[in-house]
JSON list of N, CA and C in Angstrom, two decimals:
[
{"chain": "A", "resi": 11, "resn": "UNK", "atom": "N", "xyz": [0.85, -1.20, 0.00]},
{"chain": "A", "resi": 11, "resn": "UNK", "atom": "CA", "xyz": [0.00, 0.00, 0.00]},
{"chain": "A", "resi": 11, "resn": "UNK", "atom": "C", "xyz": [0.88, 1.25, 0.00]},
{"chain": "A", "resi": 12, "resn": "UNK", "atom": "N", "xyz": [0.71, 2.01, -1.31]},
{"chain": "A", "resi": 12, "resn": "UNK", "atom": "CA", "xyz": [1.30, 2.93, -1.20]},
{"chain": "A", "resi": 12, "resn": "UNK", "atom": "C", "xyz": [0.75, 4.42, -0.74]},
{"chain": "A", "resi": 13, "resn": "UNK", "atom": "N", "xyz": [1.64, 5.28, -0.11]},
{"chain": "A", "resi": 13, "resn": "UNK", "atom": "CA", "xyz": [0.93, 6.50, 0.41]},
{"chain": "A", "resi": 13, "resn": "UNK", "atom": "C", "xyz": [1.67, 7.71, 0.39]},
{"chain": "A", "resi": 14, "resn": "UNK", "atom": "N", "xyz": [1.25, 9.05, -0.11]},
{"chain": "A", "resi": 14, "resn": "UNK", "atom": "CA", "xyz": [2.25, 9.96, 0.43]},
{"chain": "A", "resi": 14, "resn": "UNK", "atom": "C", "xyz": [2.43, 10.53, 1.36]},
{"chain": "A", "resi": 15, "resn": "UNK", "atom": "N", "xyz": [3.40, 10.71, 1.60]},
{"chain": "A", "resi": 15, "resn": "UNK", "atom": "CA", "xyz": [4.47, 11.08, 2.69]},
{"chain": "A", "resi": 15, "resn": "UNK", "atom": "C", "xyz": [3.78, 11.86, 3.19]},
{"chain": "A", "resi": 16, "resn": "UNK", "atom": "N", "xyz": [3.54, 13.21, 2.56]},
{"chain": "A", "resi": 16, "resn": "UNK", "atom": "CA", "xyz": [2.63, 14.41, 2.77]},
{"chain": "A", "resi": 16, "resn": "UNK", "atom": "C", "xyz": [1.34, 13.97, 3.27]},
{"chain": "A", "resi": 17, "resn": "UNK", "atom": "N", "xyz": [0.46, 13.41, 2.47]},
{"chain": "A", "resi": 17, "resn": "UNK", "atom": "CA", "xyz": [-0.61, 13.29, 3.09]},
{"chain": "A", "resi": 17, "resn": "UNK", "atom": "C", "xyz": [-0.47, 12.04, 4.35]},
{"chain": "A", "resi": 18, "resn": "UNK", "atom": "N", "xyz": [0.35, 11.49, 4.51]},
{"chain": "A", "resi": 18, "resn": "UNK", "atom": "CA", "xyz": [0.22, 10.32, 5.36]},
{"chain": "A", "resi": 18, "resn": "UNK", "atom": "C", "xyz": [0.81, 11.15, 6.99]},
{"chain": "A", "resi": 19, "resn": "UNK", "atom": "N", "xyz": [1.67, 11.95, 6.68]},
{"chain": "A", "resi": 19, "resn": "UNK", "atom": "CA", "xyz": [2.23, 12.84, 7.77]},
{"chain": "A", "resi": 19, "resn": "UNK", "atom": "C", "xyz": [1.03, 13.45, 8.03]},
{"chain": "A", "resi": 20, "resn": "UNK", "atom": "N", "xyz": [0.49, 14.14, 7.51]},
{"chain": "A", "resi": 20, "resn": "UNK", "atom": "CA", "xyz": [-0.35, 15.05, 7.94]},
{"chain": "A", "resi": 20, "resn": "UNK", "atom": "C", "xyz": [-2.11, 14.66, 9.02]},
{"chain": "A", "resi": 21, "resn": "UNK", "atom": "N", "xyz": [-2.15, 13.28, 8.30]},
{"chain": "A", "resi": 21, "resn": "UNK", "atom": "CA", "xyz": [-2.91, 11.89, 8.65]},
{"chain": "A", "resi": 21, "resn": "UNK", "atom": "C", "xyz": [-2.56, 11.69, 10.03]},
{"chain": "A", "resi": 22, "resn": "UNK", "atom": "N", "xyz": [-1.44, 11.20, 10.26]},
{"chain": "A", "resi": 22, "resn": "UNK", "atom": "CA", "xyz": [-0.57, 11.32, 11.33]},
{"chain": "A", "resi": 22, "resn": "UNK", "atom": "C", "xyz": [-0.60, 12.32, 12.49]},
{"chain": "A", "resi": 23, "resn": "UNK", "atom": "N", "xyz": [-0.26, 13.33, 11.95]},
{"chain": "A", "resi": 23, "resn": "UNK", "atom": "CA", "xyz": [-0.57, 14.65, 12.82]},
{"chain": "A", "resi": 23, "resn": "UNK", "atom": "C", "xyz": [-2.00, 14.50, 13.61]},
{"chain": "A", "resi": 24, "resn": "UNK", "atom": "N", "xyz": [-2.84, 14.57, 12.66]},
{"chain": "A", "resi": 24, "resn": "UNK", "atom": "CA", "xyz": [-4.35, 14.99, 12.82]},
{"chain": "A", "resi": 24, "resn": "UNK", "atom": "C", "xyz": [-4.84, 13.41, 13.95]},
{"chain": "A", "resi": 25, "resn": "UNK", "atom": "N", "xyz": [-4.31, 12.40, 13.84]},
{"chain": "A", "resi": 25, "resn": "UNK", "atom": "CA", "xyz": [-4.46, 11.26, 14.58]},
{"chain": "A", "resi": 25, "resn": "UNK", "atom": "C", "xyz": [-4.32, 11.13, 16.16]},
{"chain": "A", "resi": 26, "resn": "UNK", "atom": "N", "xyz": [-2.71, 11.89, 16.06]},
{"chain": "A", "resi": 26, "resn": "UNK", "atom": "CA", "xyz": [-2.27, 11.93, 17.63]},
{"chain": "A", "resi": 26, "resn": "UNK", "atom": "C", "xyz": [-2.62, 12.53, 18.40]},
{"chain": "A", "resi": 27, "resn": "UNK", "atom": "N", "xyz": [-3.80, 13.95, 18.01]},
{"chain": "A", "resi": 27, "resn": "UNK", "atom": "CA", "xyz": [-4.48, 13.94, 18.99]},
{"chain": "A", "resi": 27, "resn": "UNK", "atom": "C", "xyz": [-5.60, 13.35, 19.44]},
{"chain": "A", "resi": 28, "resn": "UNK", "atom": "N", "xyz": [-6.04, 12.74, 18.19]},
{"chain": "A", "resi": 28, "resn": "UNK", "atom": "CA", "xyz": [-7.59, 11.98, 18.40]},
{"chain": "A", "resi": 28, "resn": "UNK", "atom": "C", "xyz": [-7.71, 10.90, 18.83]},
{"chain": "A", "resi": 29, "resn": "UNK", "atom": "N", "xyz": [-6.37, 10.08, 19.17]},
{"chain": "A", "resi": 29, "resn": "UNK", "atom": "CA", "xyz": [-5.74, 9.05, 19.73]},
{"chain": "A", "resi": 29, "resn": "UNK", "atom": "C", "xyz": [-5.97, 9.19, 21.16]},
{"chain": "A", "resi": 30, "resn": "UNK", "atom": "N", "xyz": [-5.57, 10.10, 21.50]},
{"chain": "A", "resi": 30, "resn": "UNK", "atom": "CA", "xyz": [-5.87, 10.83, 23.08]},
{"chain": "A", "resi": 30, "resn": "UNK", "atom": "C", "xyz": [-7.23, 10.81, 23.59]},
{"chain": "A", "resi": 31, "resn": "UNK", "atom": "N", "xyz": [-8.32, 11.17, 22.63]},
{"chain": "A", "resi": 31, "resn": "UNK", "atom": "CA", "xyz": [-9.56, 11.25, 23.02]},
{"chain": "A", "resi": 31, "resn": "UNK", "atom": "C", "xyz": [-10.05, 10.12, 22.92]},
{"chain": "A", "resi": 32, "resn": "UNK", "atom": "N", "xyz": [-9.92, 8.91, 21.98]},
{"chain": "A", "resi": 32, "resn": "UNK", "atom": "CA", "xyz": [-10.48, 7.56, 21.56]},
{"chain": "A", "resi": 32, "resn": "UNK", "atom": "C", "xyz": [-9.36, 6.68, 20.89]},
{"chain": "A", "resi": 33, "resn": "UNK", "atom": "N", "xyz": [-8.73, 6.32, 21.62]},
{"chain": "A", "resi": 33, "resn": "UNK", "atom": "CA", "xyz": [-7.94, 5.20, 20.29]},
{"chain": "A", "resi": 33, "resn": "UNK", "atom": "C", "xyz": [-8.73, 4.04, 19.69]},
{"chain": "A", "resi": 34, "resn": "UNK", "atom": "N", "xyz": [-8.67, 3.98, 18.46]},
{"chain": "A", "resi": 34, "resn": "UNK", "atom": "CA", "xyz": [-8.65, 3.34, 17.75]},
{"chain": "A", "resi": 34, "resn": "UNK", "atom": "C", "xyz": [-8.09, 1.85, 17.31]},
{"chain": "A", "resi": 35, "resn": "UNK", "atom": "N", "xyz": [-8.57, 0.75, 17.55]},
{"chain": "A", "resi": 35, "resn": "UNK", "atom": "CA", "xyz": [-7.74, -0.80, 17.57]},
{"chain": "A", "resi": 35, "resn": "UNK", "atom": "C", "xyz": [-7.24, -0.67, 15.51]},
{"chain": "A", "resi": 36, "resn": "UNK", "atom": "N", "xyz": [-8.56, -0.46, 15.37]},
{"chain": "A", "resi": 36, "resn": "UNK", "atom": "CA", "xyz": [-8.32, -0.51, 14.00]},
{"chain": "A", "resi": 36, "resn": "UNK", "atom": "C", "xyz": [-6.97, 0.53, 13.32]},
{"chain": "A", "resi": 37, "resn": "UNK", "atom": "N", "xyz": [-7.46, 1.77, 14.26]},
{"chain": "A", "resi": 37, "resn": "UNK", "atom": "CA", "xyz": [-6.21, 2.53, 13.47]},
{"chain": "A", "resi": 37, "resn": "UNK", "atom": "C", "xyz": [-5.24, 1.92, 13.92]},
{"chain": "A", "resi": 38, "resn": "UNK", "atom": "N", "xyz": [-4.61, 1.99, 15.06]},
{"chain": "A", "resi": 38, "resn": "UNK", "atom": "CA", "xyz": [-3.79, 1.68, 15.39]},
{"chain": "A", "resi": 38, "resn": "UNK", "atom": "C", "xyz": [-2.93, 1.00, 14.60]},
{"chain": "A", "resi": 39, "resn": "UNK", "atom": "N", "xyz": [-3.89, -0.52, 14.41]},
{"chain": "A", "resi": 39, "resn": "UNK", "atom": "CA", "xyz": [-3.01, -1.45, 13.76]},
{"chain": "A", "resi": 39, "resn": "UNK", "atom": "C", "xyz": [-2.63, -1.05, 11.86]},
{"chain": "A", "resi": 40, "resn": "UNK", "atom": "N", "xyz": [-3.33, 0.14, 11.67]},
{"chain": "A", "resi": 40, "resn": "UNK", "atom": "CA", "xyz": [-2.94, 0.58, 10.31]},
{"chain": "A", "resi": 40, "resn": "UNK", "atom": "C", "xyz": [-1.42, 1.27, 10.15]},
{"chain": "A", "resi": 41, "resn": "UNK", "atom": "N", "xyz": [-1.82, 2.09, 11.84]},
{"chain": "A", "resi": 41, "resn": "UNK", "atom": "CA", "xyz": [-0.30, 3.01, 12.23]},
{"chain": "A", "resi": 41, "resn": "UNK", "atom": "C", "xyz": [0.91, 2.14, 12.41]},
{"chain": "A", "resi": 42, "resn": "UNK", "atom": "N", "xyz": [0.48, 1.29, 13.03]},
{"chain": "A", "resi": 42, "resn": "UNK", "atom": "CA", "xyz": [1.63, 0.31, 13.41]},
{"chain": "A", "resi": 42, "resn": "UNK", "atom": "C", "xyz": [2.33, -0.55, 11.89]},
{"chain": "A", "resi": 43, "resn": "UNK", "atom": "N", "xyz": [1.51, -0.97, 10.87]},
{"chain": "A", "resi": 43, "resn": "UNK", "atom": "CA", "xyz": [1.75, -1.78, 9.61]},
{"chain": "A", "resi": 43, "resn": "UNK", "atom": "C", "xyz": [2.39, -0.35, 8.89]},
{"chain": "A", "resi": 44, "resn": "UNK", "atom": "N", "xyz": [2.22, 0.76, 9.01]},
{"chain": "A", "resi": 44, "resn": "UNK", "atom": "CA", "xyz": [2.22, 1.98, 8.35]},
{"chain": "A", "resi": 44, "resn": "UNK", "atom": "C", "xyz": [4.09, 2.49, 8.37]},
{"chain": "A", "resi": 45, "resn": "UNK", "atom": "N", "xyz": [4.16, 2.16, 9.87]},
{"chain": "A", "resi": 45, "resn": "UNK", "atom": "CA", "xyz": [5.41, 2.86, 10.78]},
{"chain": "A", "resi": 45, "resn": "UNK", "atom": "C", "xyz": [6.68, 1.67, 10.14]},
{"chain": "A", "resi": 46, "resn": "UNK", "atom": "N", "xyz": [6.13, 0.60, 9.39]},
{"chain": "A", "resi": 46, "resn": "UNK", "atom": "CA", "xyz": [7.29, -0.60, 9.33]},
{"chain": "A", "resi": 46, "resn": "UNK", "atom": "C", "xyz": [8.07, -0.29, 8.34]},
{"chain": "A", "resi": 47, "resn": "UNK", "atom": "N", "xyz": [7.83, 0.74, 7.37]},
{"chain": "A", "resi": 47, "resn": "UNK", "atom": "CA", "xyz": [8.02, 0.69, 5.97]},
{"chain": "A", "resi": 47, "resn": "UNK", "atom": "C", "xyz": [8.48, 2.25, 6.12]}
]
């Protein structure tokens, strides 16, 4: 799965705070498969 940088950073950004309010199993495990590469 490819993604850009730009938009995937910015994805990113907008996540870590919403992570705080509700994490996500699902995201998570997208962030985590995301972070390997």
């Amino acid at each position: 799965m490819k993604m850009v940088p730009k938009i995937n950073g910015r994805f990113l950004q907008r996540n870590r705070s919403a992570h705080k309010i509700a994490p996500n199993p699902k995201l998570l495990a997208f962030f985590e498969g995301d972070l390997t590469f």
